[in-house]
């Protein structure tokens, strides 16, 4: 018997099994579910193909849970696009019902939905977070192109829980690919509440 929730569909850009490349869980075995649709539109986005919702085939929750379960990952990461454009309660609950650890990567630009074991909030100036997202952040990740982004980082740090782990991540084209991490290191030496996050998946050449 097929449950109604299992038959619910989401637009899916891709699913893949790799290692988490960024932040606190960097290096961990992860199954990624990249949902279609984004209205934040970061100028430097490396997944612009994910922006339109209608361009991606829809998969049922049952299909996504089966794919994630068969990968036997340490964790499942729901990402995008901007995943909070969708109601994530049914998908996150179905994954957790199979004993899977479920993480969310979001800009926070929409009303928070879902139940997660870990939430990475990466707020963008292009479309700031919905107020409902801040309280859920286990990890705050600010992408840095230049020193003005450090001002944004501090405003966002004041809005998340005190125990949220805080990362500054060099934007790949501006700083990361060239290894130009000087402004981040200098800032962190004077602001010890922050850490550096690198896109290690790009450095080691995996998805």
PDB file of C-alpha atoms in Angstrom, residues 48-195:
ATOM      1  CA  UNK A  48      22.448  28.232 -11.509  1.00  0.00           C
ATOM      2  CA  UNK A  49      20.881  25.329 -13.411  1.00  0.00           C
ATOM      3  CA  UNK A  50      18.928  24.616 -10.222  1.00  0.00           C
ATOM      4  CA  UNK A  51      17.094  27.971 -10.226  1.00  0.00           C
ATOM      5  CA  UNK A  52      13.991  27.162 -12.315  1.00  0.00           C
ATOM      6  CA  UNK A  53      11.616  24.751 -10.580  1.00  0.00           C
ATOM      7  CA  UNK A  54       9.876  23.572 -13.746  1.00  0.00           C
ATOM      8  CA  UNK A  55      13.044  22.391 -15.520  1.00  0.00           C
ATOM      9  CA  UNK A  56      13.629  19.409 -13.270  1.00  0.00           C
ATOM     10  CA  UNK A  57      11.921  16.007 -13.159  1.00  0.00           C
ATOM     11  CA  UNK A  58       9.841  15.308 -10.099  1.00  0.00           C
ATOM     12  CA  UNK A  59      10.560  12.345  -7.851  1.00  0.00           C
ATOM     13  CA  UNK A  60       8.355  10.893  -5.157  1.00  0.00           C
ATOM     14  CA  UNK A  61       9.358  10.802  -1.520  1.00  0.00           C
ATOM     15  CA  UNK A  62       9.381   7.024  -1.774  1.00  0.00           C
ATOM     16  CA  UNK A  63      11.921   7.194  -4.621  1.00  0.00           C
ATOM     17  CA  UNK A  64      14.154   9.619  -2.751  1.00  0.00           C
ATOM     18  CA  UNK A  65      14.045   7.602   0.464  1.00  0.00           C
ATOM     19  CA  UNK A  66      14.874   4.414  -1.444  1.00  0.00           C
ATOM     20  CA  UNK A  67      17.862   6.044  -3.150  1.00  0.00           C
ATOM     21  CA  UNK A  68      19.163   7.499   0.110  1.00  0.00           C
ATOM     22  CA  UNK A  69      18.717   4.250   2.015  1.00  0.00           C
ATOM     23  CA  UNK A  70      20.514   2.179  -0.622  1.00  0.00           C
ATOM     24  CA  UNK A  71      23.564   4.477  -0.390  1.00  0.00           C
ATOM     25  CA  UNK A  72      23.925   3.707   3.356  1.00  0.00           C
ATOM     26  CA  UNK A  73      25.356   7.176   4.099  1.00  0.00           C
ATOM     27  CA  UNK A  74      26.264   8.669   7.436  1.00  0.00           C
ATOM     28  CA  UNK A  75      23.881  11.505   6.622  1.00  0.00           C
ATOM     29  CA  UNK A  76      21.459  12.780   3.990  1.00  0.00           C
ATOM     30  CA  UNK A  77      21.849  16.422   2.953  1.00  0.00           C
ATOM     31  CA  UNK A  78      18.875  18.269   1.472  1.00  0.00           C
ATOM     32  CA  UNK A  79      20.180  21.204  -0.547  1.00  0.00           C
ATOM     33  CA  UNK A  80      19.373  23.246  -3.640  1.00  0.00           C
ATOM     34  CA  UNK A  81      18.659  25.594  -5.184  1.00  0.00           C
ATOM     35  CA  UNK A  82      16.832  26.915  -2.182  1.00  0.00           C
ATOM     36  CA  UNK A  83      15.172  23.894  -0.545  1.00  0.00           C
ATOM     37  CA  UNK A  84      12.923  25.942   1.749  1.00  0.00           C
ATOM     38  CA  UNK A  85      10.892  26.955  -1.289  1.00  0.00           C
ATOM     39  CA  UNK A  86       9.288  23.550  -0.658  1.00  0.00           C
ATOM     40  CA  UNK A  87       7.488  22.034   2.329  1.00  0.00           C
ATOM     41  CA  UNK A  88      10.232  19.809   3.736  1.00  0.00           C
ATOM     42  CA  UNK A  89       8.273  18.249   6.591  1.00  0.00           C
ATOM     43  CA  UNK A  90       7.111  15.186   4.587  1.00  0.00           C
ATOM     44  CA  UNK A  91      10.523  14.479   3.041  1.00  0.00           C
ATOM     45  CA  UNK A  92      12.583  14.985   6.207  1.00  0.00           C
ATOM     46  CA  UNK A  93      10.155  12.901   8.284  1.00  0.00           C
ATOM     47  CA  UNK A  94      10.189  10.045   5.773  1.00  0.00           C
ATOM     48  CA  UNK A  95      13.995   9.969   5.713  1.00  0.00           C
ATOM     49  CA  UNK A  96      14.217  10.029   9.509  1.00  0.00           C
ATOM     50  CA  UNK A  97      11.623   7.252   9.741  1.00  0.00           C
ATOM     51  CA  UNK A  98      14.179   5.020   7.998  1.00  0.00           C
ATOM     52  CA  UNK A  99      16.793   5.844  10.624  1.00  0.00           C
ATOM     53  CA  UNK A 100      18.668   8.311   8.432  1.00  0.00           C
ATOM     54  CA  UNK A 101      20.384  11.387   9.815  1.00  0.00           C
ATOM     55  CA  UNK A 102      19.038  14.395   7.873  1.00  0.00           C
ATOM     56  CA  UNK A 103      20.824  17.701   7.328  1.00  0.00           C
ATOM     57  CA  UNK A 104      19.618  20.880   5.610  1.00  0.00           C
ATOM     58  CA  UNK A 105      21.663  23.450   3.707  1.00  0.00           C
ATOM     59  CA  UNK A 106      19.709  26.664   3.157  1.00  0.00           C
ATOM     60  CA  UNK A 107      19.970  30.398   2.662  1.00  0.00           C
ATOM     61  CA  UNK A 108      16.941  30.632   4.937  1.00  0.00           C
ATOM     62  CA  UNK A 109      15.093  32.860   2.478  1.00  0.00           C
ATOM     63  CA  UNK A 110      11.713  31.199   3.094  1.00  0.00           C
ATOM     64  CA  UNK A 111       9.605  30.026   6.036  1.00  0.00           C
ATOM     65  CA  UNK A 112      11.344  27.188   7.834  1.00  0.00           C
ATOM     66  CA  UNK A 113       9.890  23.701   7.417  1.00  0.00           C
ATOM     67  CA  UNK A 114      11.043  20.194   8.243  1.00  0.00           C
ATOM     68  CA  UNK A 115      12.708  18.345  11.111  1.00  0.00           C
ATOM     69  CA  UNK A 116      16.481  18.044  10.899  1.00  0.00           C
ATOM     70  CA  UNK A 117      19.446  16.722  12.832  1.00  0.00           C
ATOM     71  CA  UNK A 118      21.587  19.614  11.591  1.00  0.00           C
ATOM     72  CA  UNK A 119      20.879  22.902   9.826  1.00  0.00           C
ATOM     73  CA  UNK A 120      23.496  24.886   7.941  1.00  0.00           C
ATOM     74  CA  UNK A 121      22.275  28.444   7.417  1.00  0.00           C
ATOM     75  CA  UNK A 122      24.111  30.383   4.727  1.00  0.00           C
ATOM     76  CA  UNK A 123      22.310  33.739   4.500  1.00  0.00           C
ATOM     77  CA  UNK A 124      22.740  35.891   1.423  1.00  0.00           C
ATOM     78  CA  UNK A 125      22.420  39.653   0.981  1.00  0.00           C
ATOM     79  CA  UNK A 126      20.564  39.044  -2.298  1.00  0.00           C
ATOM     80  CA  UNK A 127      17.517  37.837  -0.313  1.00  0.00           C
ATOM     81  CA  UNK A 128      17.944  37.851   3.486  1.00  0.00           C
ATOM     82  CA  UNK A 129      16.578  35.011   5.628  1.00  0.00           C
ATOM     83  CA  UNK A 130      13.023  34.650   6.846  1.00  0.00           C
ATOM     84  CA  UNK A 131      12.994  35.300  10.592  1.00  0.00           C
ATOM     85  CA  UNK A 132      11.814  31.737  11.272  1.00  0.00           C
ATOM     86  CA  UNK A 133      15.100  30.230  10.104  1.00  0.00           C
ATOM     87  CA  UNK A 134      17.585  31.769  12.539  1.00  0.00           C
ATOM     88  CA  UNK A 135      16.615  29.770  15.627  1.00  0.00           C
ATOM     89  CA  UNK A 136      17.256  26.477  13.807  1.00  0.00           C
ATOM     90  CA  UNK A 137      20.846  27.203  12.765  1.00  0.00           C
ATOM     91  CA  UNK A 138      23.422  24.758  14.116  1.00  0.00           C
ATOM     92  CA  UNK A 139      25.978  26.245  11.770  1.00  0.00           C
ATOM     93  CA  UNK A 140      26.226  29.711  10.205  1.00  0.00           C
ATOM     94  CA  UNK A 141      28.219  29.877   6.976  1.00  0.00           C
ATOM     95  CA  UNK A 142      28.945  33.234   5.347  1.00  0.00           C
ATOM     96  CA  UNK A 143      30.400  33.263   1.843  1.00  0.00           C
ATOM     97  CA  UNK A 144      33.042  35.989   1.567  1.00  0.00           C
ATOM     98  CA  UNK A 145      34.022  37.781  -1.637  1.00  0.00           C
ATOM     99  CA  UNK A 146      35.429  40.908  -0.008  1.00  0.00           C
ATOM    100  CA  UNK A 147      35.628  42.766   3.301  1.00  0.00           C
ATOM    101  CA  UNK A 148      32.064  44.114   3.052  1.00  0.00           C
ATOM    102  CA  UNK A 149      30.845  40.541   3.514  1.00  0.00           C
ATOM    103  CA  UNK A 150      32.451  40.526   6.953  1.00  0.00           C
ATOM    104  CA  UNK A 151      30.053  43.265   8.056  1.00  0.00           C
ATOM    105  CA  UNK A 152      27.150  41.107   6.827  1.00  0.00           C
ATOM    106  CA  UNK A 153      28.640  38.169   8.732  1.00  0.00           C
ATOM    107  CA  UNK A 154      28.479  40.016  12.025  1.00  0.00           C
ATOM    108  CA  UNK A 155      24.902  41.170  11.529  1.00  0.00           C
ATOM    109  CA  UNK A 156      23.872  37.564  10.861  1.00  0.00           C
ATOM    110  CA  UNK A 157      25.887  36.204  13.788  1.00  0.00           C
ATOM    111  CA  UNK A 158      23.863  38.401  16.115  1.00  0.00           C
ATOM    112  CA  UNK A 159      20.635  36.698  14.987  1.00  0.00           C
ATOM    113  CA  UNK A 160      21.481  33.014  15.487  1.00  0.00           C
ATOM    114  CA  UNK A 161      21.661  31.100  18.800  1.00  0.00           C
ATOM    115  CA  UNK A 162      24.777  31.747  20.845  1.00  0.00           C
ATOM    116  CA  UNK A 163      26.068  28.194  20.418  1.00  0.00           C
ATOM    117  CA  UNK A 164      25.775  28.228  16.602  1.00  0.00           C
ATOM    118  CA  UNK A 165      29.136  27.392  15.024  1.00  0.00           C
ATOM    119  CA  UNK A 166      30.226  30.264  12.768  1.00  0.00           C
ATOM    120  CA  UNK A 167      32.151  29.895   9.512  1.00  0.00           C
ATOM    121  CA  UNK A 168      33.579  32.245   6.923  1.00  0.00           C
ATOM    122  CA  UNK A 169      33.958  30.586   3.530  1.00  0.00           C
ATOM    123  CA  UNK A 170      35.905  32.119   0.623  1.00  0.00           C
ATOM    124  CA  UNK A 171      33.812  32.462  -2.535  1.00  0.00           C
ATOM    125  CA  UNK A 172      35.443  30.022  -4.967  1.00  0.00           C
ATOM    126  CA  UNK A 173      36.065  32.252  -7.987  1.00  0.00           C
ATOM    127  CA  UNK A 174      37.050  35.370  -6.034  1.00  0.00           C
ATOM    128  CA  UNK A 175      39.198  33.817  -3.307  1.00  0.00           C
ATOM    129  CA  UNK A 176      38.931  30.058  -2.966  1.00  0.00           C
ATOM    130  CA  UNK A 177      40.429  28.816  -6.240  1.00  0.00           C
ATOM    131  CA  UNK A 178      43.390  31.163  -5.902  1.00  0.00           C
ATOM    132  CA  UNK A 179      43.964  30.204  -2.273  1.00  0.00           C
ATOM    133  CA  UNK A 180      43.676  33.876  -1.318  1.00  0.00           C
ATOM    134  CA  UNK A 181      42.409  33.399   2.219  1.00  0.00           C
ATOM    135  CA  UNK A 182      44.311  36.283   3.788  1.00  0.00           C
ATOM    136  CA  UNK A 183      41.343  38.512   4.616  1.00  0.00           C
ATOM    137  CA  UNK A 184      39.572  35.596   6.296  1.00  0.00           C
ATOM    138  CA  UNK A 185      42.581  34.518   8.334  1.00  0.00           C
ATOM    139  CA  UNK A 186      43.348  38.084   9.427  1.00  0.00           C
ATOM    140  CA  UNK A 187      39.735  38.602  10.461  1.00  0.00           C
ATOM    141  CA  UNK A 188      39.503  35.332  12.382  1.00  0.00           C
ATOM    142  CA  UNK A 189      42.718  36.085  14.265  1.00  0.00           C
ATOM    143  CA  UNK A 190      40.929  39.139  15.654  1.00  0.00           C
ATOM    144  CA  UNK A 191      37.506  37.495  15.988  1.00  0.00           C
ATOM    145  CA  UNK A 192      37.987  34.010  17.500  1.00  0.00           C
ATOM    146  CA  UNK A 193      34.282  33.113  17.366  1.00  0.00           C
ATOM    147  CA  UNK A 194      34.715  32.479  13.621  1.00  0.00           C
ATOM    148  CA  UNK A 195      36.310  29.561  11.757  1.00  0.00           C
TER     149      UNK A 195
END
